Coordinates of C-alpha atoms in Angstrom, one line a residue:
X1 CA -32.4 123.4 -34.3
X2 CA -30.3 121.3 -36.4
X3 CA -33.2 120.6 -39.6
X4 CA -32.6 117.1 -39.6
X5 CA -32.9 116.3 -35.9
X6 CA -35.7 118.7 -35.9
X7 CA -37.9 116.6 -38.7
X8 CA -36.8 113.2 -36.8
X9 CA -37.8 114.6 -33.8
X10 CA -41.7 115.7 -35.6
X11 CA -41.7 112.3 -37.7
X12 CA -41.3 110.3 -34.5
X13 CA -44.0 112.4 -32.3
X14 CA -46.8 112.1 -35.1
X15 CA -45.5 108.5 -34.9
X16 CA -46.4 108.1 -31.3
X17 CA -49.5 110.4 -31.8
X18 CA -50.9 107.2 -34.1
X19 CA -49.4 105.1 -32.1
X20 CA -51.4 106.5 -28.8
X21 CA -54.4 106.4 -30.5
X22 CA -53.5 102.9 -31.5
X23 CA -53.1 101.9 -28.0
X24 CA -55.8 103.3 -26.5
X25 CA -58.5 101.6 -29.0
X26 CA -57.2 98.1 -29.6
X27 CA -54.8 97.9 -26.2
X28 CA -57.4 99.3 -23.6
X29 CA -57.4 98.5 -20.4
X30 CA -60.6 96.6 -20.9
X31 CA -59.4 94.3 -23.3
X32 CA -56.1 93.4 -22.3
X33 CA -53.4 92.9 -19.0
X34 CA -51.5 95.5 -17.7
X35 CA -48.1 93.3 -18.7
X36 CA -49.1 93.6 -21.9
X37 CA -49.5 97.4 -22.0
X38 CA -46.3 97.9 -20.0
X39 CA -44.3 95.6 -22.6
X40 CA -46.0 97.2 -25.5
X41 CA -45.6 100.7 -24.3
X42 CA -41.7 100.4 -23.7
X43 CA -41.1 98.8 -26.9
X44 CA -42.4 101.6 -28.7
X45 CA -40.4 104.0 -26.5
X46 CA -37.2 102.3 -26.9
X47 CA -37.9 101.3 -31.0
X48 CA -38.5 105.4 -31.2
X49 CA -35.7 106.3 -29.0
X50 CA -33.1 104.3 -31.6
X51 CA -34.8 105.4 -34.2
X52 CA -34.6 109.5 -33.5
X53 CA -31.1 109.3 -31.3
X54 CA -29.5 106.1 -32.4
X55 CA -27.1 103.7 -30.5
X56 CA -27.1 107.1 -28.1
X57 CA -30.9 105.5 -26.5
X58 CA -28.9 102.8 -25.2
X59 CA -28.1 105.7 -22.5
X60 CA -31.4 105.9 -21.6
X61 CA -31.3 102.2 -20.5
X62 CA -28.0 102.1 -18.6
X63 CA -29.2 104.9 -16.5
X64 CA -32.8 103.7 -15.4
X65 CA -31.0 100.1 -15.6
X66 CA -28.1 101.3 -12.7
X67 CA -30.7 103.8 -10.9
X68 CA -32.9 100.5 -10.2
X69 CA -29.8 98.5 -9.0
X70 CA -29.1 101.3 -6.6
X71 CA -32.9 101.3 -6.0
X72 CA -32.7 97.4 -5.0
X73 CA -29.0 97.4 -3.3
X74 CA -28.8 100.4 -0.9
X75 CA -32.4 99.9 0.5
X76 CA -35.4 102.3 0.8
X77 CA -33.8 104.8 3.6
X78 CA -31.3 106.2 1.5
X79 CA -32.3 105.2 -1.9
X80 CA -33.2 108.5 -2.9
X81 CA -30.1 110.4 -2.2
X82 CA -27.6 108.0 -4.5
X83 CA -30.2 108.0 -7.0
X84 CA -30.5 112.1 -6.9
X85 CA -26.7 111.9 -7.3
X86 CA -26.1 109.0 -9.6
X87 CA -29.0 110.2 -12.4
X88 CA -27.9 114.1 -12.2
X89 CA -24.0 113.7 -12.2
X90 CA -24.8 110.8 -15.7
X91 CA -26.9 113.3 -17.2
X92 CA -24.3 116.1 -16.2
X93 CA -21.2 113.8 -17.9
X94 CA -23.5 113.4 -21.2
X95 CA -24.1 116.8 -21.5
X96 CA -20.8 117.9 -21.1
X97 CA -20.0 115.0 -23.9
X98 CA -22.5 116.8 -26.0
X99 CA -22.0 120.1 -25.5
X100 CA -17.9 120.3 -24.8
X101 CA -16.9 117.7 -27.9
X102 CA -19.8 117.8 -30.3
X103 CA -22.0 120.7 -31.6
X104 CA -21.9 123.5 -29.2
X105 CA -24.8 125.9 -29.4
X106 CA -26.4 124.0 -31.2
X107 CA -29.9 123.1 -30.3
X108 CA -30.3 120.2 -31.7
X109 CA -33.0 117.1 -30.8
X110 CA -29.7 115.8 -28.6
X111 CA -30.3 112.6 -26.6
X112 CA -30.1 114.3 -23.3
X113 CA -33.4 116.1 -24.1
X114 CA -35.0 112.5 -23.0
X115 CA -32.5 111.7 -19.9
X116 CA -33.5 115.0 -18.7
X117 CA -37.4 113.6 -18.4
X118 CA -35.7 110.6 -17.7
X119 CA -33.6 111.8 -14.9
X120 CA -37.0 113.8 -13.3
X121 CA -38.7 110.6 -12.7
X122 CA -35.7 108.4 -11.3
X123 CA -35.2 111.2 -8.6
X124 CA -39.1 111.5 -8.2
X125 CA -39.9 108.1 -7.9
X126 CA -37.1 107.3 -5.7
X127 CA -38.4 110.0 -3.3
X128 CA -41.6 108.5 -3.8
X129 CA -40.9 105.3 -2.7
X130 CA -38.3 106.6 0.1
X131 CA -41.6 108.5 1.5
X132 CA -44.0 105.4 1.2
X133 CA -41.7 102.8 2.2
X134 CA -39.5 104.4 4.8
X135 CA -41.1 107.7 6.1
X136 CA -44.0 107.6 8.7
X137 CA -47.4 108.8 7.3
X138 CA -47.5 111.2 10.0
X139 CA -43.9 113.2 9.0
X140 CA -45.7 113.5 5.1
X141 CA -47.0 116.5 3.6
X142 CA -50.3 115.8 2.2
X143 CA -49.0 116.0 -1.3
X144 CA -46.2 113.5 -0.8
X145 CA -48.6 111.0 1.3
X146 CA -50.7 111.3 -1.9
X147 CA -47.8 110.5 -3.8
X148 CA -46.1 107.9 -1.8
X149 CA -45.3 104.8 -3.5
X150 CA -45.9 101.7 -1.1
X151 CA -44.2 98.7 -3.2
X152 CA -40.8 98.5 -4.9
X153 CA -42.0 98.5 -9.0
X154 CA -40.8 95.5 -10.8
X155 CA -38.2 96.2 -13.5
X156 CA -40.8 96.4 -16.4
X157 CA -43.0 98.5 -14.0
X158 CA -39.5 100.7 -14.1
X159 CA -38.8 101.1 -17.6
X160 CA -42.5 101.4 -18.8
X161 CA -42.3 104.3 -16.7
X162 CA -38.8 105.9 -17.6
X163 CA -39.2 104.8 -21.6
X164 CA -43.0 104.5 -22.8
X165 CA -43.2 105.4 -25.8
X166 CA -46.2 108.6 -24.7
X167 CA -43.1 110.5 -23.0
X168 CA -39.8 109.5 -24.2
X169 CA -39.3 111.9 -26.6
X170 CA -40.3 114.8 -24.7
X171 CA -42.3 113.8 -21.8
X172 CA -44.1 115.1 -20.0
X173 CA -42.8 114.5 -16.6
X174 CA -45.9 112.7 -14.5
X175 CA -46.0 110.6 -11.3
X176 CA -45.5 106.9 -10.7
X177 CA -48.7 106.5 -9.0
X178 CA -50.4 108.0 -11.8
X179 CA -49.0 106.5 -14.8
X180 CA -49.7 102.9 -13.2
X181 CA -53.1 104.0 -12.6
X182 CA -53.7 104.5 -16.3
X183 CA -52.3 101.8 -17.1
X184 CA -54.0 99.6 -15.2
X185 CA -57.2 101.2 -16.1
X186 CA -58.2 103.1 -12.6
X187 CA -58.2 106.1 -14.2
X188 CA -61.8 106.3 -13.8
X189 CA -62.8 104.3 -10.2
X190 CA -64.1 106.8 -7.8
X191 CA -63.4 106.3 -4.9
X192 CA -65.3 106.7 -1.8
X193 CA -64.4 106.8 2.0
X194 CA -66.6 104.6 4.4
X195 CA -67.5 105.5 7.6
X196 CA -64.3 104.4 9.6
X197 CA -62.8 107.4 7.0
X198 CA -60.7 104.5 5.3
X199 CA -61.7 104.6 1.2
X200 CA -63.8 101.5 0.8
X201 CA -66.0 101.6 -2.0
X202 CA -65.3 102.2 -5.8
X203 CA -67.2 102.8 -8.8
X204 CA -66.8 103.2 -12.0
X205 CA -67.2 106.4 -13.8
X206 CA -67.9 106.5 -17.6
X207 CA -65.1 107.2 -19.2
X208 CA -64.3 110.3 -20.9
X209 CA -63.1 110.7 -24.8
X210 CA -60.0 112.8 -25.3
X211 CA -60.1 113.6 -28.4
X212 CA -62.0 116.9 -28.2
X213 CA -58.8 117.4 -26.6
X214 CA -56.2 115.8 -28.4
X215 CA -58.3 117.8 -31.7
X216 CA -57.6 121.6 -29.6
X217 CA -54.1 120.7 -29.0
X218 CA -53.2 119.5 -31.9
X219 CA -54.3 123.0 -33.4
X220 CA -52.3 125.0 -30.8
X221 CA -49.5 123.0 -32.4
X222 CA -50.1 123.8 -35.8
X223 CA -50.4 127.2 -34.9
X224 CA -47.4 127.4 -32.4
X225 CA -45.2 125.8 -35.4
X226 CA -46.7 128.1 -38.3
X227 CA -45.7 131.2 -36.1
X228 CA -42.3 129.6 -35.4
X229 CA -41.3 128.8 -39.3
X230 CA -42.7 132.2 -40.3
X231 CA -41.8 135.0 -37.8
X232 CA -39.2 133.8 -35.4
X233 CA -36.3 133.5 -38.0
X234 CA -37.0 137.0 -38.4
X235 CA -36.6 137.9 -35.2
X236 CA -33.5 136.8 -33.7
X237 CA -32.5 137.4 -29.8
X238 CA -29.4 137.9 -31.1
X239 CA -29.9 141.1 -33.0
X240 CA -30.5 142.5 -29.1
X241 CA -26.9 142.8 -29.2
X242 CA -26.2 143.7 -33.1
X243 CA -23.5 146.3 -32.4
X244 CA -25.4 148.8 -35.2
X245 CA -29.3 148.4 -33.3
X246 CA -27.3 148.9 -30.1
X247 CA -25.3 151.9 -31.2
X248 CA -28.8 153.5 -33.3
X249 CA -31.9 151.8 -31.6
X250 CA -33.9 154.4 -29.0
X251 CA -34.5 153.0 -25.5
X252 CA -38.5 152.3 -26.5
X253 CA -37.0 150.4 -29.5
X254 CA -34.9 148.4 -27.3
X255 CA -37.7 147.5 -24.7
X256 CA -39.8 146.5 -27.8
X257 CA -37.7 144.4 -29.4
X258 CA -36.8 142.6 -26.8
X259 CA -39.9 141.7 -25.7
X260 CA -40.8 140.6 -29.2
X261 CA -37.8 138.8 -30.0
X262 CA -38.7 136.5 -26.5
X263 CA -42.1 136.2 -27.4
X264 CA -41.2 134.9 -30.8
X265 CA -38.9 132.2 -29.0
X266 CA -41.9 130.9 -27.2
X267 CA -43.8 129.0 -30.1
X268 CA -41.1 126.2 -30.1
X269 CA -41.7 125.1 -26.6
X270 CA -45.4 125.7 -27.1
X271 CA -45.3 123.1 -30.3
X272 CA -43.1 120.7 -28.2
X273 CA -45.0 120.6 -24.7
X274 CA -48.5 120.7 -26.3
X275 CA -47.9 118.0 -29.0
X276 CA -46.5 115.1 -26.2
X277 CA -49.3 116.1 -24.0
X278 CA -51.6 115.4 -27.1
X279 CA -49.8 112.0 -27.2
X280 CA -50.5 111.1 -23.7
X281 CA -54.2 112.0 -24.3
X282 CA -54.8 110.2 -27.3
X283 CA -53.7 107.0 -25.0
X284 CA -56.1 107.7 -22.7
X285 CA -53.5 109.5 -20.2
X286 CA -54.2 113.0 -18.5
X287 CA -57.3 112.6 -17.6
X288 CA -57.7 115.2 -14.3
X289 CA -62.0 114.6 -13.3
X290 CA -64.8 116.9 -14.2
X291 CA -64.7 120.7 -13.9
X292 CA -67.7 122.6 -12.2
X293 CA -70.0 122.8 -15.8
X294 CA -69.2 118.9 -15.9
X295 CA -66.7 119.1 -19.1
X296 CA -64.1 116.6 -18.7
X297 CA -60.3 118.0 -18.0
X298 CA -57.3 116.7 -19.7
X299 CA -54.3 118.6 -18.5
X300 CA -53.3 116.7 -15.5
X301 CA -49.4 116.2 -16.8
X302 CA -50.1 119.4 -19.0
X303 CA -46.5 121.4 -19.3
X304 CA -48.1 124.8 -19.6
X305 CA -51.1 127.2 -20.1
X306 CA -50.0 130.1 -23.0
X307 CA -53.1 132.6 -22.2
X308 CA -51.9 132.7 -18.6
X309 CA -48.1 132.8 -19.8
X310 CA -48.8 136.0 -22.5
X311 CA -51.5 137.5 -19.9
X312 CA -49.0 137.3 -17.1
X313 CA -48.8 140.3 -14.9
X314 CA -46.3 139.0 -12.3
X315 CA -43.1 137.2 -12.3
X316 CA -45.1 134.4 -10.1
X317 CA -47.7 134.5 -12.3
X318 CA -45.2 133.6 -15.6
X319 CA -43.3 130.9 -13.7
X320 CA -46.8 129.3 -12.7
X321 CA -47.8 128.6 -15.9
X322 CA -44.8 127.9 -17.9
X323 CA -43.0 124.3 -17.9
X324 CA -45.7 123.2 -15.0
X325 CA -44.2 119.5 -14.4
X326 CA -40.4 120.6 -13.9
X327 CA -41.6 123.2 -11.5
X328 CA -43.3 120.3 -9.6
X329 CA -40.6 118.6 -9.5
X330 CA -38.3 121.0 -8.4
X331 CA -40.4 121.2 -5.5
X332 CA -40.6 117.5 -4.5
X333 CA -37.4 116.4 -4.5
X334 CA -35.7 119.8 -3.7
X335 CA -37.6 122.9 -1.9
X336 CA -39.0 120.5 0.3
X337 CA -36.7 118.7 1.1
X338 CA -33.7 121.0 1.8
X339 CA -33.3 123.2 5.4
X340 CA -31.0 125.7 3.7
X341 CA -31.6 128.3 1.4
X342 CA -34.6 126.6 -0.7
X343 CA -35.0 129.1 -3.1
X344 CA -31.4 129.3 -4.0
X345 CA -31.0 125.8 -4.2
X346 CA -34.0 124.9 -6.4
X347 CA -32.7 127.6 -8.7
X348 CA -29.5 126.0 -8.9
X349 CA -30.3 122.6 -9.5
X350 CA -33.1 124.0 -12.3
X351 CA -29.7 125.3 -13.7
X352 CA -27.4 121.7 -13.3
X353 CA -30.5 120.1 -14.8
X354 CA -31.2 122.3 -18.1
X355 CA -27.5 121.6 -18.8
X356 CA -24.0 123.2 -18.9
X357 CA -24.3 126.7 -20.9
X358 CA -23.1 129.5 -19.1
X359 CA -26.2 130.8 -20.2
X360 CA -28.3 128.7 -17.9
X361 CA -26.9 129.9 -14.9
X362 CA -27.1 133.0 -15.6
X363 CA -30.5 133.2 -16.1
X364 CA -31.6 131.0 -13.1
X365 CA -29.2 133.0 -10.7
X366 CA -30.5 136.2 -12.5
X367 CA -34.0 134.8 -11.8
X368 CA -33.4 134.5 -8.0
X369 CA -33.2 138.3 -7.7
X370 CA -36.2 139.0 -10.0
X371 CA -38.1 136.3 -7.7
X372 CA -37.1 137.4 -4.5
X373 CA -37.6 141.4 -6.1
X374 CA -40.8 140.6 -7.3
X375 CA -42.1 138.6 -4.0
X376 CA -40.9 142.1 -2.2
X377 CA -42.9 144.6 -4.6
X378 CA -46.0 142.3 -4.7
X379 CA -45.9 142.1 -0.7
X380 CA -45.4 145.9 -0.4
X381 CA -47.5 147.5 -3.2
X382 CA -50.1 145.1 -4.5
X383 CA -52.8 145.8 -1.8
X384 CA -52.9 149.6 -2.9
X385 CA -54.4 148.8 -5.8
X386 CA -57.0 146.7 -5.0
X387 CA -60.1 149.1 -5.1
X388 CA -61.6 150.5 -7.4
X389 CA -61.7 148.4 -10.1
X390 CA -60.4 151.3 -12.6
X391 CA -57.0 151.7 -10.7
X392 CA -56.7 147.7 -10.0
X393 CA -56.8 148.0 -14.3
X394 CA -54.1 150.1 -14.6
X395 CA -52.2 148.4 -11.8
X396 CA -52.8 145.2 -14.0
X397 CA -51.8 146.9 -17.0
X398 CA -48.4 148.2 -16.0
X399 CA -47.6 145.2 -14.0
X400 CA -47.9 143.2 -17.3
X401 CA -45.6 145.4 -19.2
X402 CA -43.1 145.1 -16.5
X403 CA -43.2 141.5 -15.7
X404 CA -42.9 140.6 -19.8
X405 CA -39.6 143.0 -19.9
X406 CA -38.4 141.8 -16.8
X407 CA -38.6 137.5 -17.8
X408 CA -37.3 138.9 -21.6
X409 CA -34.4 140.6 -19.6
X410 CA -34.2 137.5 -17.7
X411 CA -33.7 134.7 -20.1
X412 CA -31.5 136.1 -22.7
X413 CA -28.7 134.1 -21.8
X414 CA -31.0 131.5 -21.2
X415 CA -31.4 132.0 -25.4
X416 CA -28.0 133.2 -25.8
X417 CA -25.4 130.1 -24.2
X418 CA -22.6 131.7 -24.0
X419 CA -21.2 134.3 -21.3
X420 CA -19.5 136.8 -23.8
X421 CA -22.9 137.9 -25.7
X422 CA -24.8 137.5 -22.6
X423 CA -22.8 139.9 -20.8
X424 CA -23.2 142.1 -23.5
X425 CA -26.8 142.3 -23.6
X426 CA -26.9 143.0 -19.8
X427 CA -24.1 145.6 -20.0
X428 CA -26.0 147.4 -23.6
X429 CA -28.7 147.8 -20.5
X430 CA -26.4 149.1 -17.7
X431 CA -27.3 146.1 -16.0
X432 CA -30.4 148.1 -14.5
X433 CA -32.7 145.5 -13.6
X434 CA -30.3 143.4 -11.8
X435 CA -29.8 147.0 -10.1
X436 CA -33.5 147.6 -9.5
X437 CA -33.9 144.3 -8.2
X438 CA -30.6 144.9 -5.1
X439 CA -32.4 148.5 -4.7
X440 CA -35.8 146.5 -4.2
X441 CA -34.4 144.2 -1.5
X442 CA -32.3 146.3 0.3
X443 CA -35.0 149.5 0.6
X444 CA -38.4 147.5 0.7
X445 CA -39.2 145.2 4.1
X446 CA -39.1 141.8 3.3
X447 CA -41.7 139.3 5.1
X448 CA -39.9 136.3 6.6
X449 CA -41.9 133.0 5.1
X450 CA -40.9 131.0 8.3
X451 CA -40.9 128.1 5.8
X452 CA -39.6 125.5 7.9
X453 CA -41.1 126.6 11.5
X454 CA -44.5 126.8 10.3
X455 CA -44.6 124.2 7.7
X456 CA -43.7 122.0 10.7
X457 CA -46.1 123.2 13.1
X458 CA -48.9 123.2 11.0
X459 CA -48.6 120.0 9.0
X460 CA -49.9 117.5 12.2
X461 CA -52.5 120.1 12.8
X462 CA -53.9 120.5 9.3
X463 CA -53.3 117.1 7.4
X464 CA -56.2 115.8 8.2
X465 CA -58.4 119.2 7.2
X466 CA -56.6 119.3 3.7
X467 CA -56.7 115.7 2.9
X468 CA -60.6 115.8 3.5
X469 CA -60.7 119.0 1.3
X470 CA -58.3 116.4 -1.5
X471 CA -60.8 114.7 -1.3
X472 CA -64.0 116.6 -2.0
X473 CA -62.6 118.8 -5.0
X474 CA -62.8 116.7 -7.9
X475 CA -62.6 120.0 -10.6
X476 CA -59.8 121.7 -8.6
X477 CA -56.8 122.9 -10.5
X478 CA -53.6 120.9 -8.0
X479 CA -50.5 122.4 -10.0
X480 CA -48.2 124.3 -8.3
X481 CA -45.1 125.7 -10.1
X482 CA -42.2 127.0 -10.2
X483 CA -42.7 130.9 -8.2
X484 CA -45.2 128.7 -5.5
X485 CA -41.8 127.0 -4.9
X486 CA -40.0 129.8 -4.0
X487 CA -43.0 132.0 -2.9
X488 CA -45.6 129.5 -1.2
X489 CA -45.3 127.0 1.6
X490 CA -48.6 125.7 0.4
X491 CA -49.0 121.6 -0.2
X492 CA -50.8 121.1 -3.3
X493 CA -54.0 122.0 -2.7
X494 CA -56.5 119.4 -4.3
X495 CA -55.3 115.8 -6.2
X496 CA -57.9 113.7 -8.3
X497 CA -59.1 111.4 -5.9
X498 CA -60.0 108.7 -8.5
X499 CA -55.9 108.8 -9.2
X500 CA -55.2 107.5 -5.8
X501 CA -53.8 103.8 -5.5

């Protein structure tokens, strides 16, 4: 990061951190109208916006400002499709701009970090409103009816949503349906179905302080941005491809330091994602319901869980934990959406969404190998080692140290930008992996997903069964991610029923 745009960016979240807690004690719900937290909330976003990217915010605003036009003009059948188009290809043109003409390789706090959040929850909403407005309950997955927006938002509804000042800076994404919720103070109604099914009665829970939460995340952060400003400048992915540690470095050396020199990458994101999901709990926003011991559960727009993401011992595992909300969303307005080729196409438009490095797409079409390789392992091997309990450990232990070289291996260029050093760190390695993986899928059976066949077949005959079971599980963790994408044709299994409109 460029120092400068680095400090603006920190000045300006511990802004909004104040500024959340602000909100939530003398703007509550309670004590005053939901116009006035929607006006209030985009104010802040935009005065923070101009204040960390300059007269460059005034992009953030054209695009939600032509994205609702579009909305309004071409009508809820197609809406969704010229706004997926319109908000990628302006984010696409700005990050060429950046990229092409201004500082490239340089990972800066650029203004297309925000129109990439910004960009997630046009498309998202537009399918959301396509699905409530147009679509027939009956052709819905149980996740999209529970997601289904039923009225066109107002413009202020709009840009309190694309520009509050909680997730402007580095979101996290979240859905429509829930951030009106919260801000209209619902967060906490339980509802309760009568006996014609229909949900009739509501009642108020007591509602839950965050700030044993914000308090834990806020110490992840410290943490996160301690390790990053002591021990990640000395350990640089680029030495992987230092022409002396290449020519002198041992194969264990190698394997070592790469894996180290990812995991040292990590803290950045961890700082980033867990400080704006502080910020949306200090406002009130995350709250998820009660676990099974009765503790209240803030990570309902959480962007990641690290135990799970060091503790991984499969690809799927990895990909379910890290950057949670763009995985979700890669799922909704993509991999369910498209007939051909999900997985490939989800990985692509991960890549035109991240940006324009070469980089990028060579890690995401690098990652459709490793995916589909791992899915065919896991499917082949993994119920070998179930019993006893000693060889299921060493099956977990050598799964881990494969799966944390194989996602090093796999986003180097993703670190890296450019094709020249990308290509050689893959070709200092012989390019084995990407060679283990064709072996994989050409030697080991592959199990056909049927994805579209039986998601069809099965969604009249089971909506009803998992919506009841939405209902019922409160505690229930819903997020599905990035590998259930490609691997699962699961809906989301369980959604906070007290989140529901």
């Amino acid at each position: 990061m460029v120092p400068g745009h680095a400090v603006n960016f920190v000045v300006c979240q511990l802004f909004a951190l104040l500024a959340a807690i602000w909100f939530r004690t003398y703007l509550h719900s309670s004590k005053t109208s939901s116009f006035i937290r929607h006006v209030v909330a985009t104010l802040l976003g935009l005065y923070l916006a101009l204040f960390c990217f300059g007269w460059y915010a005034l992009h953030f605003l054209v695009q939600s400002g032509i994205s609702y036009c579009i909305m309004i003009i071409i009508g809820v059948e197609n809406m969704h499709n010229y706004c997926f188009v319109f908000a990628l290809g302006y984010l696409t043109v700005c990050q060429v701009t950046r990229v092409y003409i201004f500082d490239y390789g340089q990972y800066s706090a650029d203004f297309s970090g925000p129109m990439m959040i910004i960009t997630q929850k046009i498309t998202s909403l537009a399918c959301e409103i396509h699905d409530g407005m147009f679509r027939k309950d009956e052709e819905l997955t149980s996740s999209q009816r529970d997601l289904a927006v039923r009225r066109m938002p107002s413009l202020l509804e709009y840009l309190s949503y694309n520009c509050n000042f909680m997730g402007i800076l580095a979101g996290p994404l979240c859905s429509y349906k829930d951030y009106i919720t919260f801000i209209e103070g619902r967060s906490y109604h339980i509802t309760q179905s009568g006996e014609n099914g229909k949900e009739e009665t509501q009642y108020e829970k007591t509602e839950p302080s965050p700030n044993t939460a914000v308090v834990q995340k806020l110490l992840v952060c410290g943490l996160s941005l301690l390790f990053h400003l002591t021990i990640c400048t000395t350990l640089p992915v680029e030495y992987n491809i230092d022409e002396h540690f290449q020519a002198t470095a041992s194969w264990p050396t190698k394997i070592i330091y790469l894996y180290i020199s990812l995991l040292a990458a990590r803290p950045k994101y961890y700082f980033a994602w867990t400080l704006a999901d502080a910020i949306n709990n200090a406002a009130g926003f995350g709250f998820r319901g009660y676990d099974e011991n009765g503790a209240a559960r803030w990570d309902l727009i959480s962007n990641l869980r690290i135990q799970q993401i060091e503790m991984s011992t499969s690809f799927k595992m990895f990909l379910d934990n890290w950057n949670i909300q763009t995985a979700l969303w890669l799922k909704r307005v993509c991999y369910e959406r498209t007939s051909f080729s999900p997985t490939i196409q989800t990985f692509i438009l991960s890549a035109i969404w991240h940006g324009v490095y070469p980089g990028y797409y060579l890690t995401f079409l690098t990652g459709v190998l490793m995916t589909l390789a791992a899915r065919a392992m896991r499917n082949n091997f993994r119920h070998y080692f179930i019993e006893p309990s000693q060889l299921k450990l060493f099956y977990d232990v050598i799964t881990w140290m494969v799966t944390q070289v194989a996602i090093s291996y796999t986003v180097v260029p993703f670190v890296l930008l450019s094709v020249k050093p990308s290509l050689t760190f893959y070709s200092s390695w012989y390019y084995c992996l990407h060679i283990l993986g064709i072996l994989v899928l050409l030697l080991l059976p592959v199990k056909k997903t049927q994805r579209r066949k039986n998601t069809h077949e099965n969604i009249q005959l089971s909506q009803s069964k998992k919506f009841d079971e939405g209902e019922n599980s409160l505690g229930r963790n819903s997020f599905s991610t990035t590998n259930n994408v490609c691997n699962q044709n699961q809906e989301i299994a369980s959604r906070h029923s007290s989140l529901k409109q």
